[in-house]
PDB file of C-alpha atoms and ligand atoms in Angstrom:
ATOM      1  CA  UNK A  14       0.057  -0.021  -0.006  1.00  0.00           C
ATOM      2  CA  UNK A  15       1.447   3.369  -0.978  1.00  0.00           C
ATOM      3  CA  UNK A  16       0.946   5.878   1.695  1.00  0.00           C
ATOM      4  CA  UNK A  17       1.589   9.562   2.570  1.00  0.00           C
ATOM      5  CA  UNK A  18       2.621  10.735   6.096  1.00  0.00           C
ATOM      6  CA  UNK A  19       1.558  14.242   7.070  1.00  0.00           C
ATOM      7  CA  UNK A  20       3.814  15.831   9.673  1.00  0.00           C
ATOM      8  CA  UNK A  21       6.517  13.655   8.571  1.00  0.00           C
ATOM      9  CA  UNK A  22       9.329  15.992  10.079  1.00  0.00           C
ATOM     10  CA  UNK A  23       7.753  15.751  13.477  1.00  0.00           C
ATOM     11  CA  UNK A  24       8.394  13.413  16.371  1.00  0.00           C
ATOM     12  CA  UNK A  25       5.518  11.099  15.404  1.00  0.00           C
ATOM     13  CA  UNK A  26       6.163  11.553  11.636  1.00  0.00           C
ATOM     14  CA  UNK A  27       9.670  10.414  11.845  1.00  0.00           C
ATOM     15  CA  UNK A  28       8.624   7.339  13.899  1.00  0.00           C
ATOM     16  CA  UNK A  29       5.909   6.515  11.323  1.00  0.00           C
ATOM     17  CA  UNK A  30       8.422   6.801   8.468  1.00  0.00           C
ATOM     18  CA  UNK A  31      10.814   4.469  10.105  1.00  0.00           C
ATOM     19  CA  UNK A  32       8.238   1.879  11.034  1.00  0.00           C
ATOM     20  CA  UNK A  33       6.105   1.796   7.759  1.00  0.00           C
ATOM     21  CA  UNK A  34       8.372  -0.582   5.780  1.00  0.00           C
ATOM     22  CA  UNK A  35       8.151  -3.323   8.383  1.00  0.00           C
ATOM     23  CA  UNK A  36       4.402  -2.810   8.450  1.00  0.00           C
ATOM     24  CA  UNK A  37       4.493  -3.611   4.812  1.00  0.00           C
ATOM     25  CA  UNK A  38       3.656   0.084   3.749  1.00  0.00           C
ATOM     26  CA  UNK A  39       5.528   2.129   1.265  1.00  0.00           C
ATOM     27  CA  UNK A  40       5.996   5.835   1.979  1.00  0.00           C
ATOM     28  CA  UNK A  41       5.526   7.682  -1.285  1.00  0.00           C
ATOM     29  CA  UNK A  42       5.161  11.299   0.182  1.00  0.00           C
ATOM     30  CA  UNK A  43       6.744  12.690   3.406  1.00  0.00           C
ATOM     31  CA  UNK A  44       4.449  15.858   3.686  1.00  0.00           C
ATOM     32  CA  UNK A  45       5.477  18.703   5.955  1.00  0.00           C
ATOM     33  CA  UNK A  46       5.725  22.408   6.028  1.00  0.00           C
ATOM     34  CA  UNK A  47       9.433  22.036   7.081  1.00  0.00           C
ATOM     35  CA  UNK A  48      12.053  22.605   4.520  1.00  0.00           C
ATOM     36  CA  UNK A  49      13.000  19.602   2.316  1.00  0.00           C
ATOM     37  CA  UNK A  50       9.782  17.722   2.699  1.00  0.00           C
ATOM     38  CA  UNK A  51       7.127  17.185   0.279  1.00  0.00           C
ATOM     39  CA  UNK A  52       4.230  19.702  -0.006  1.00  0.00           C
ATOM     40  CA  UNK A  53       1.567  17.393  -1.511  1.00  0.00           C
ATOM     41  CA  UNK A  54       1.233  13.654  -2.089  1.00  0.00           C
ATOM     42  CA  UNK A  55       1.347  12.221  -5.594  1.00  0.00           C
ATOM     43  CA  UNK A  56      -1.499  10.624  -7.647  1.00  0.00           C
ATOM     44  CA  UNK A  57      -1.488   6.933  -6.980  1.00  0.00           C
ATOM     45  CA  UNK A  58      -1.261   7.394  -3.037  1.00  0.00           C
ATOM     46  CA  UNK A  59      -3.544   4.821  -1.394  1.00  0.00           C
ATOM     47  CA  UNK A  60      -3.791   6.139   2.053  1.00  0.00           C
ATOM     48  CA  UNK A  61      -2.816   9.038   4.496  1.00  0.00           C
ATOM     49  CA  UNK A  62      -1.532   9.168   8.122  1.00  0.00           C
ATOM     50  CA  UNK A  63      -1.742  12.521   9.538  1.00  0.00           C
ATOM     51  CA  UNK A  64       0.128  13.575  12.622  1.00  0.00           C
ATOM     52  CA  UNK A  65       0.653  17.252  11.736  1.00  0.00           C
ATOM     53  CA  UNK A  66      -1.283  20.192  13.247  1.00  0.00           C
ATOM     54  CA  UNK A  67      -5.082  20.309  13.392  1.00  0.00           C
ATOM     55  CA  UNK A  68      -5.233  23.377  11.273  1.00  0.00           C
ATOM     56  CA  UNK A  69      -3.805  21.137   8.345  1.00  0.00           C
ATOM     57  CA  UNK A  70      -6.316  18.637   8.787  1.00  0.00           C
ATOM     58  CA  UNK A  71      -9.526  20.137   6.845  1.00  0.00           C
ATOM     59  CA  UNK A  72      -7.796  20.819   3.413  1.00  0.00           C
ATOM     60  CA  UNK A  73      -5.852  17.523   3.469  1.00  0.00           C
ATOM     61  CA  UNK A  74      -8.832  15.136   4.367  1.00  0.00           C
ATOM     62  CA  UNK A  75     -11.043  17.015   1.830  1.00  0.00           C
ATOM     63  CA  UNK A  76      -8.514  16.243  -0.824  1.00  0.00           C
ATOM     64  CA  UNK A  77      -8.323  12.571   0.445  1.00  0.00           C
ATOM     65  CA  UNK A  78     -12.126  12.351   0.271  1.00  0.00           C
ATOM     66  CA  UNK A  79     -12.187  13.618  -3.332  1.00  0.00           C
ATOM     67  CA  UNK A  80      -9.476  10.946  -4.217  1.00  0.00           C
ATOM     68  CA  UNK A  81     -11.427   8.184  -2.298  1.00  0.00           C
ATOM     69  CA  UNK A  82      -8.401   7.165  -0.116  1.00  0.00           C
ATOM     70  CA  UNK A  83      -8.654   6.191   3.526  1.00  0.00           C
ATOM     71  CA  UNK A  84      -7.416   8.619   6.186  1.00  0.00           C
ATOM     72  CA  UNK A  85      -5.987   8.036   9.481  1.00  0.00           C
ATOM     73  CA  UNK A  86      -6.131  11.033  12.064  1.00  0.00           C
ATOM     74  CA  UNK A  87      -3.499  11.108  14.785  1.00  0.00           C
ATOM     75  CA  UNK A  88      -3.464  14.839  15.251  1.00  0.00           C
ATOM     76  CA  UNK A  89      -5.260  16.069  18.398  1.00  0.00           C
ATOM     77  CA  UNK A  90      -6.821  19.430  19.332  1.00  0.00           C
ATOM     78  CA  UNK A  91      -9.177  19.371  16.273  1.00  0.00           C
ATOM     79  CA  UNK A  92     -11.807  22.177  16.846  1.00  0.00           C
ATOM     80  CA  UNK A  93     -15.599  21.746  16.321  1.00  0.00           C
ATOM     81  CA  UNK A  94     -15.463  23.620  13.033  1.00  0.00           C
ATOM     82  CA  UNK A  95     -12.564  21.530  11.758  1.00  0.00           C
ATOM     83  CA  UNK A  96     -14.342  18.241  12.875  1.00  0.00           C
ATOM     84  CA  UNK A  97     -17.367  19.287  10.422  1.00  0.00           C
ATOM     85  CA  UNK A  98     -15.029  18.742   7.545  1.00  0.00           C
ATOM     86  CA  UNK A  99     -13.839  15.584   8.891  1.00  0.00           C
ATOM     87  CA  UNK A 100     -17.382  14.399   9.374  1.00  0.00           C
ATOM     88  CA  UNK A 101     -18.099  15.468   5.822  1.00  0.00           C
ATOM     89  CA  UNK A 102     -15.199  13.495   4.455  1.00  0.00           C
ATOM     90  CA  UNK A 103     -16.139  10.391   6.419  1.00  0.00           C
ATOM     91  CA  UNK A 104     -19.315  10.218   4.309  1.00  0.00           C
ATOM     92  CA  UNK A 105     -16.909   9.445   1.419  1.00  0.00           C
ATOM     93  CA  UNK A 106     -14.055   7.601   2.793  1.00  0.00           C
ATOM     94  CA  UNK A 107     -13.164   5.495   5.765  1.00  0.00           C
ATOM     95  CA  UNK A 108     -11.670   7.561   8.478  1.00  0.00           C
ATOM     96  CA  UNK A 109      -9.835   6.262  11.684  1.00  0.00           C
ATOM     97  CA  UNK A 110      -9.759   8.992  14.405  1.00  0.00           C
ATOM     98  CA  UNK A 111      -8.279   8.391  17.819  1.00  0.00           C
ATOM     99  CA  UNK A 112      -6.429  10.445  20.437  1.00  0.00           C
ATOM    100  CA  UNK A 113      -4.355   7.470  21.149  1.00  0.00           C
ATOM    101  CA  UNK A 114      -3.318   4.408  18.799  1.00  0.00           C
ATOM    102  CA  UNK A 115      -1.436   2.262  21.504  1.00  0.00           C
ATOM    103  CA  UNK A 116      -2.980  -1.208  22.544  1.00  0.00           C
ATOM    104  CA  UNK A 117      -2.373  -0.334  26.237  1.00  0.00           C
ATOM    105  CA  UNK A 118      -4.489   2.841  26.206  1.00  0.00           C
ATOM    106  CA  UNK A 119      -7.142   1.283  24.376  1.00  0.00           C
ATOM    107  CA  UNK A 120      -7.340  -1.436  26.781  1.00  0.00           C
ATOM    108  CA  UNK A 121      -7.310   1.198  29.640  1.00  0.00           C
ATOM    109  CA  UNK A 122     -10.400   2.911  28.046  1.00  0.00           C
ATOM    110  CA  UNK A 123     -12.471  -0.305  28.668  1.00  0.00           C
ATOM    111  CA  UNK A 124     -11.034  -0.724  32.279  1.00  0.00           C
ATOM    112  CA  UNK A 125     -11.925   2.875  33.115  1.00  0.00           C
ATOM    113  CA  UNK A 126     -15.401   2.386  31.893  1.00  0.00           C
ATOM    114  CA  UNK A 127     -15.900  -0.686  33.777  1.00  0.00           C
ATOM    115  CA  UNK A 128     -14.296   0.886  37.070  1.00  0.00           C
ATOM    116  CA  UNK A 129     -16.667   3.900  36.818  1.00  0.00           C
ATOM    117  CA  UNK A 130     -19.692   1.622  36.463  1.00  0.00           C
ATOM    118  CA  UNK A 131     -18.707  -0.549  39.421  1.00  0.00           C
ATOM    119  CA  UNK A 132     -17.435   2.256  41.720  1.00  0.00           C
ATOM    120  CA  UNK A 133     -20.302   4.844  40.976  1.00  0.00           C
ATOM    121  CA  UNK A 134     -20.435   8.442  41.844  1.00  0.00           C
ATOM    122  CA  UNK A 135     -19.331   7.994  45.399  1.00  0.00           C
ATOM    123  CA  UNK A 136     -15.862   7.847  44.003  1.00  0.00           C
ATOM    124  CA  UNK A 137     -14.383  11.211  42.763  1.00  0.00           C
ATOM    125  CA  UNK A 138     -12.694  10.947  39.412  1.00  0.00           C
ATOM    126  CA  UNK A 139      -9.610  12.872  38.768  1.00  0.00           C
ATOM    127  CA  UNK A 140      -7.440  12.430  35.519  1.00  0.00           C
ATOM    128  CA  UNK A 141      -3.924  13.530  35.365  1.00  0.00           C
ATOM    129  CA  UNK A 142      -1.873  13.594  32.128  1.00  0.00           C
ATOM    130  CA  UNK A 143       1.800  14.437  31.601  1.00  0.00           C
ATOM    131  CA  UNK A 144       3.599  15.058  28.400  1.00  0.00           C
ATOM    132  CA  UNK A 145       7.019  16.558  27.034  1.00  0.00           C
ATOM    133  CA  UNK A 146       7.466  20.293  27.180  1.00  0.00           C
ATOM    134  CA  UNK A 147       6.901  20.585  23.388  1.00  0.00           C
ATOM    135  CA  UNK A 148       3.227  19.473  23.380  1.00  0.00           C
ATOM    136  CA  UNK A 149       1.055  22.179  21.745  1.00  0.00           C
ATOM    137  CA  UNK A 150      -2.330  21.360  22.970  1.00  0.00           C
ATOM    138  CA  UNK A 151      -3.984  20.607  26.374  1.00  0.00           C
ATOM    139  CA  UNK A 152      -5.506  18.279  27.770  1.00  0.00           C
ATOM    140  CA  UNK A 153      -4.184  15.532  25.771  1.00  0.00           C
ATOM    141  CA  UNK A 154      -6.676  13.811  23.358  1.00  0.00           C
ATOM    142  CA  UNK A 155      -5.966  10.497  25.487  1.00  0.00           C
ATOM    143  CA  UNK A 156      -7.104  12.274  28.716  1.00  0.00           C
ATOM    144  CA  UNK A 157     -10.418  13.439  27.016  1.00  0.00           C
ATOM    145  CA  UNK A 158     -11.138   9.980  25.756  1.00  0.00           C
ATOM    146  CA  UNK A 159     -10.560   8.523  29.281  1.00  0.00           C
ATOM    147  CA  UNK A 160     -12.788  11.116  30.775  1.00  0.00           C
ATOM    148  CA  UNK A 161     -15.518  10.174  28.071  1.00  0.00           C
ATOM    149  CA  UNK A 162     -15.235   6.550  29.012  1.00  0.00           C
ATOM    150  CA  UNK A 163     -15.574   7.367  32.663  1.00  0.00           C
ATOM    151  CA  UNK A 164     -18.515   9.391  31.977  1.00  0.00           C
ATOM    152  CA  UNK A 165     -20.003   6.597  29.757  1.00  0.00           C
ATOM    153  CA  UNK A 166     -19.406   4.143  32.479  1.00  0.00           C
ATOM    154  CA  UNK A 167     -21.501   6.364  34.849  1.00  0.00           C
ATOM    155  CA  UNK A 168     -24.048   7.490  32.345  1.00  0.00           C
ATOM    156  CA  UNK A 169     -23.034  10.923  32.841  1.00  0.00           C
ATOM    157  CA  UNK A 170     -22.622  13.768  30.293  1.00  0.00           C
ATOM    158  CA  UNK A 171     -19.346  14.816  28.715  1.00  0.00           C
ATOM    159  CA  UNK A 172     -18.910  17.966  30.837  1.00  0.00           C
ATOM    160  CA  UNK A 173     -15.639  18.147  32.516  1.00  0.00           C
ATOM    161  CA  UNK A 174     -13.613  20.436  34.847  1.00  0.00           C
ATOM    162  CA  UNK A 175     -10.093  21.396  33.501  1.00  0.00           C
ATOM    163  CA  UNK A 176      -7.723  22.146  36.300  1.00  0.00           C
ATOM    164  CA  UNK A 177      -8.745  24.361  39.515  1.00  0.00           C
ATOM    165  CA  UNK A 178      -7.718  27.698  40.624  1.00  0.00           C
ATOM    166  CA  UNK A 179      -8.783  30.148  43.336  1.00  0.00           C
ATOM    167  CA  UNK A 180     -11.866  29.975  45.465  1.00  0.00           C
ATOM    168  CA  UNK A 181     -13.304  26.840  43.773  1.00  0.00           C
ATOM    169  CA  UNK A 182     -15.709  25.860  46.593  1.00  0.00           C
ATOM    170  CA  UNK A 183     -16.152  22.213  47.451  1.00  0.00           C
ATOM    171  CA  UNK A 184     -15.905  19.577  44.837  1.00  0.00           C
ATOM    172  CA  UNK A 185     -19.289  19.004  43.330  1.00  0.00           C
ATOM    173  CA  UNK A 186     -20.714  15.387  43.516  1.00  0.00           C
ATOM    174  CA  UNK A 187     -20.178  13.697  40.073  1.00  0.00           C
ATOM    175  CA  UNK A 188     -17.379  16.051  38.850  1.00  0.00           C
ATOM    176  CA  UNK A 189     -14.750  14.425  36.531  1.00  0.00           C
ATOM    177  CA  UNK A 190     -11.701  16.720  36.481  1.00  0.00           C
ATOM    178  CA  UNK A 191      -8.825  16.747  34.199  1.00  0.00           C
ATOM    179  CA  UNK A 192      -5.257  18.106  34.850  1.00  0.00           C
ATOM    180  CA  UNK A 193      -2.339  18.566  32.295  1.00  0.00           C
ATOM    181  CA  UNK A 194       1.235  18.489  33.393  1.00  0.00           C
ATOM    182  CA  UNK A 195       4.063  19.465  30.988  1.00  0.00           C
ATOM    183  CA  UNK A 196       7.783  18.872  31.353  1.00  0.00           C
ATOM    184  CA  UNK A 197      11.092  17.251  30.083  1.00  0.00           C
ATOM    185  CA  UNK A 198      10.644  14.282  27.434  1.00  0.00           C
ATOM    186  CA  UNK A 199       7.781  12.519  28.927  1.00  0.00           C
ATOM    187  CA  UNK A 200       6.244  10.529  25.886  1.00  0.00           C
ATOM    188  CA  UNK A 201       2.741  10.213  27.596  1.00  0.00           C
ATOM    189  CA  UNK A 202       1.643   9.164  31.038  1.00  0.00           C
ATOM    190  CA  UNK A 203      -2.115   9.021  32.173  1.00  0.00           C
ATOM    191  CA  UNK A 204      -3.802   8.259  35.541  1.00  0.00           C
ATOM    192  CA  UNK A 205      -7.358   7.681  36.218  1.00  0.00           C
ATOM    193  CA  UNK A 206      -7.987   8.095  39.919  1.00  0.00           C
ATOM    194  CA  UNK A 207     -11.270   7.044  41.778  1.00  0.00           C
ATOM    195  CA  UNK A 208     -11.030   8.548  45.081  1.00  0.00           C
ATOM    196  CA  UNK A 209     -13.665   7.201  47.539  1.00  0.00           C
ATOM    197  CA  UNK A 210     -14.045   7.820  51.452  1.00  0.00           C
ATOM    198  CA  UNK A 211     -12.054   4.719  52.389  1.00  0.00           C
ATOM    199  CA  UNK A 212      -9.904   3.739  49.472  1.00  0.00           C
ATOM    200  CA  UNK A 213      -8.611   4.957  46.144  1.00  0.00           C
ATOM    201  CA  UNK A 214      -8.187   3.076  42.884  1.00  0.00           C
ATOM    202  CA  UNK A 215      -5.635   4.385  40.294  1.00  0.00           C
ATOM    203  CA  UNK A 216      -5.305   3.097  36.839  1.00  0.00           C
ATOM    204  CA  UNK A 217      -2.149   4.298  34.935  1.00  0.00           C
ATOM    205  CA  UNK A 218      -0.571   3.920  31.515  1.00  0.00           C
ATOM    206  CA  UNK A 219       2.836   5.067  30.778  1.00  0.00           C
ATOM    207  CA  UNK A 220       3.983   5.236  27.201  1.00  0.00           C
ATOM    208  CA  UNK A 221       7.781   4.473  26.884  1.00  0.00           C
ATOM    209  CA  UNK A 222       8.226   4.998  22.983  1.00  0.00           C
ATOM    210  CA  UNK A 223       6.283   6.768  20.292  1.00  0.00           C
ATOM    211  CA  UNK A 224       6.577   3.438  18.350  1.00  0.00           C
ATOM    212  CA  UNK A 225       3.556   2.458  20.410  1.00  0.00           C
ATOM    213  CA  UNK A 226       1.324   4.931  18.782  1.00  0.00           C
ATOM    214  CA  UNK A 227       3.018   4.762  15.416  1.00  0.00           C
ATOM    215  CA  UNK A 228       2.695   1.039  14.966  1.00  0.00           C
ATOM    216  CA  UNK A 229      -1.048   1.315  15.850  1.00  0.00           C
ATOM    217  CA  UNK A 230      -1.709   4.157  13.549  1.00  0.00           C
ATOM    218  CA  UNK A 231       0.025   2.202  10.559  1.00  0.00           C
ATOM    219  CA  UNK A 232      -2.168  -0.909  11.609  1.00  0.00           C
ATOM    220  CA  UNK A 233      -5.291   1.187  11.535  1.00  0.00           C
ATOM    221  CA  UNK A 234      -4.500   2.539   7.801  1.00  0.00           C
ATOM    222  CA  UNK A 235      -4.083  -1.129   6.545  1.00  0.00           C
ATOM    223  CA  UNK A 236      -7.238  -2.155   8.453  1.00  0.00           C
ATOM    224  CA  UNK A 237      -9.285   1.042   6.991  1.00  0.00           C
ATOM    225  CA  UNK A 238      -8.413  -0.026   3.325  1.00  0.00           C
ATOM    226  CA  UNK A 239     -11.564  -1.261   1.694  1.00  0.00           C
ATOM    227  CA  UNK A 240     -13.776  -0.516   4.555  1.00  0.00           C
ATOM    228  CA  UNK A 241     -17.189   1.404   4.016  1.00  0.00           C
ATOM    229  CA  UNK A 242     -17.110   5.084   4.486  1.00  0.00           C
ATOM    230  CA  UNK A 243     -17.454   6.391   8.146  1.00  0.00           C
ATOM    231  CA  UNK A 244     -15.493   7.338  11.208  1.00  0.00           C
ATOM    232  CA  UNK A 245     -13.912   4.567  13.053  1.00  0.00           C
ATOM    233  CA  UNK A 246     -11.876   4.471  16.276  1.00  0.00           C
ATOM    234  CA  UNK A 247      -8.916   2.322  17.338  1.00  0.00           C
ATOM    235  CA  UNK A 248     -11.319   0.412  19.543  1.00  0.00           C
ATOM    236  CA  UNK A 249     -12.824  -0.720  16.091  1.00  0.00           C
ATOM    237  CA  UNK A 250      -9.474  -1.585  14.611  1.00  0.00           C
ATOM    238  CA  UNK A 251      -8.682  -3.669  17.730  1.00  0.00           C
ATOM    239  CA  UNK A 252     -12.145  -5.133  17.966  1.00  0.00           C
ATOM    240  CA  UNK A 253     -12.348  -3.940  21.504  1.00  0.00           C
ATOM    241  CA  UNK A 254     -15.712  -2.023  21.092  1.00  0.00           C
TER     242      UNK A 254
HETATM  243  N1  NAD B  28      -3.177   9.844  18.416  1.00  0.00           N
HETATM  244  C1  NAD B  28      -2.034   9.489  19.019  1.00  0.00           C
HETATM  245  O1  NAD B  28      -1.895   8.282  19.341  1.00  0.00           O
HETATM  246  C2  NAD B  28      -0.937  10.579  19.054  1.00  0.00           C
HETATM  247  C3  NAD B  28       0.287  10.180  19.695  1.00  0.00           C
HETATM  248  C4  NAD B  28       1.251  11.196  19.855  1.00  0.00           C
HETATM  249  C5  NAD B  28       1.042  12.547  19.107  1.00  0.00           C
HETATM  250  N2  NAD B  28      -0.347  12.872  18.690  1.00  0.00           N
HETATM  251  C6  NAD B  28      -0.688  14.021  18.161  1.00  0.00           C
HETATM  252  O2  NAD B  28      -0.017  14.251  16.763  1.00  0.00           O
HETATM  253  C7  NAD B  28       0.164  15.413  16.512  1.00  0.00           C
HETATM  254  C8  NAD B  28       1.801  15.539  16.097  1.00  0.00           C
HETATM  255  O3  NAD B  28       2.539  15.329  17.383  1.00  0.00           O
HETATM  256  P1  NAD B  28       4.091  15.503  17.443  1.00  0.00           P
HETATM  257  O4  NAD B  28       4.713  15.245  18.745  1.00  0.00           O
HETATM  258  O5  NAD B  28       4.773  14.554  16.231  1.00  0.00           O
HETATM  259  O6  NAD B  28       4.380  17.008  16.991  1.00  0.00           O
HETATM  260  P2  NAD B  28       5.545  17.631  16.117  1.00  0.00           P
HETATM  261  O7  NAD B  28       5.403  19.187  16.406  1.00  0.00           O
HETATM  262  O8  NAD B  28       6.879  17.161  16.403  1.00  0.00           O
HETATM  263  O9  NAD B  28       5.280  17.424  14.638  1.00  0.00           O
HETATM  264  C9  NAD B  28       4.170  18.088  13.966  1.00  0.00           C
HETATM  265  C10 NAD B  28       4.711  18.242  12.499  1.00  0.00           C
HETATM  266  O10 NAD B  28       3.621  18.665  11.758  1.00  0.00           O
HETATM  267  C11 NAD B  28       4.101  19.693  10.811  1.00  0.00           C
HETATM  268  N3  NAD B  28       3.073  20.604  10.401  1.00  0.00           N
HETATM  269  C12 NAD B  28       2.432  21.565  11.014  1.00  0.00           C
HETATM  270  N4  NAD B  28       1.641  22.264  10.152  1.00  0.00           N
HETATM  271  C13 NAD B  28       1.592  21.604   9.063  1.00  0.00           C
HETATM  272  C14 NAD B  28       0.996  21.600   7.782  1.00  0.00           C
HETATM  273  N5  NAD B  28       0.056  22.665   7.708  1.00  0.00           N
HETATM  274  N6  NAD B  28       1.101  20.742   6.809  1.00  0.00           N
HETATM  275  C15 NAD B  28       2.143  19.636   6.957  1.00  0.00           C
HETATM  276  N7  NAD B  28       2.681  19.628   8.216  1.00  0.00           N
HETATM  277  C16 NAD B  28       2.697  20.299   9.171  1.00  0.00           C
HETATM  278  C17 NAD B  28       5.248  20.425  11.578  1.00  0.00           C
HETATM  279  O11 NAD B  28       6.215  21.185  10.821  1.00  0.00           O
HETATM  280  C18 NAD B  28       5.892  19.337  12.460  1.00  0.00           C
HETATM  281  O12 NAD B  28       7.170  18.728  11.673  1.00  0.00           O
HETATM  282  C19 NAD B  28      -0.202  16.293  17.710  1.00  0.00           C
HETATM  283  O13 NAD B  28      -1.418  16.726  17.483  1.00  0.00           O
HETATM  284  C20 NAD B  28      -0.102  15.368  18.822  1.00  0.00           C
HETATM  285  O14 NAD B  28      -0.840  15.742  19.986  1.00  0.00           O
HETATM  286  C21 NAD B  28      -1.293  11.839  18.798  1.00  0.00           C
END
C-alpha cells in the first residue's frame, strides 16, 4: 500500500516513516511544512496518516475524500469547526480518528469504563496527564477519551472540569476533572484516579516509546483499506468495542 505521512518531519512523523516498511507500507510522500519535505502527495497514493497540526487537517482530508483514499487522524486538538470537515469527508471515505493508537491505552479505556460503572458516583474521578514540554495542546486527546469512557461508565454527560484555581468551593458530586502537566521528555503518562471515602483506585498507563502510537496508526491504515465510508476508532481496529 502506497501511503503519505503528514507531519513527516515531526516526532511522530519520523517514527511513522521509520516503521512503515516493516508494516508492509511504502511511504511515497513525506509531507510537512518544514524545508526539504514534500508539499503534496502524488497521484496513486492509497492512504494517508496525519500526525501534523489540526489546522492542516481540513484541506488534507477534503483532498483525500475527493480521491477516495482512507485517512488516519492522529492529530489532536481538532476544533468543532474542523471536525465538521472530517465528518463530511467520512461520508465518502473510511476515516480512523483516535487520540491514542496504542494497544495499552485502548485497553485502559475499557477498564476505566468498567471501573466507573462498578464504583459509581461515590468515587471522585480525577484524571492527570503528563507530556513533554513541546506538546502544543492541552488536555491530551487521550485524557479526553479517558474522561469520556469514565462518563459513559457512569451514564453521565461529557462535561468536565479542566484544572482548578482560586476560590473553587467544595468539589461537586459527580465531577470529572482533568489536569495537564508538561515537562521534560515524557512521551505520555495518564492516570485515572477513583477517590472514595475509604480507598482509592488508580489506573495508570505510561508510554515508553512513540513507536507504540506509530505502529497502531499504521495498523489502522491497513485495516481501513476497503472499509465502507465512516468514522472508526482504534477500538474498532482492535475489535475492543
Ligand atoms: N493519536 C495519537 O496516538 C498521538 C500520539 C502522539 C501525538 N499525537 C498528536 O500528533 C500531533 C503531532 O505530534 P508530534 O509530537 O509529532 O508534533 P511535532 O510538532 O513534533 O510534529 C508536527 C509536524 O507537523 C508539521 N506541520 C505543521 N503544520 C503542518 C501543515 N500545515 N502541513 C504539514 N505539516 C505540518 C510540523 O512542521 C511538524 O513537523 C499532535 O497533535 C499530537 O498531539 C497523537
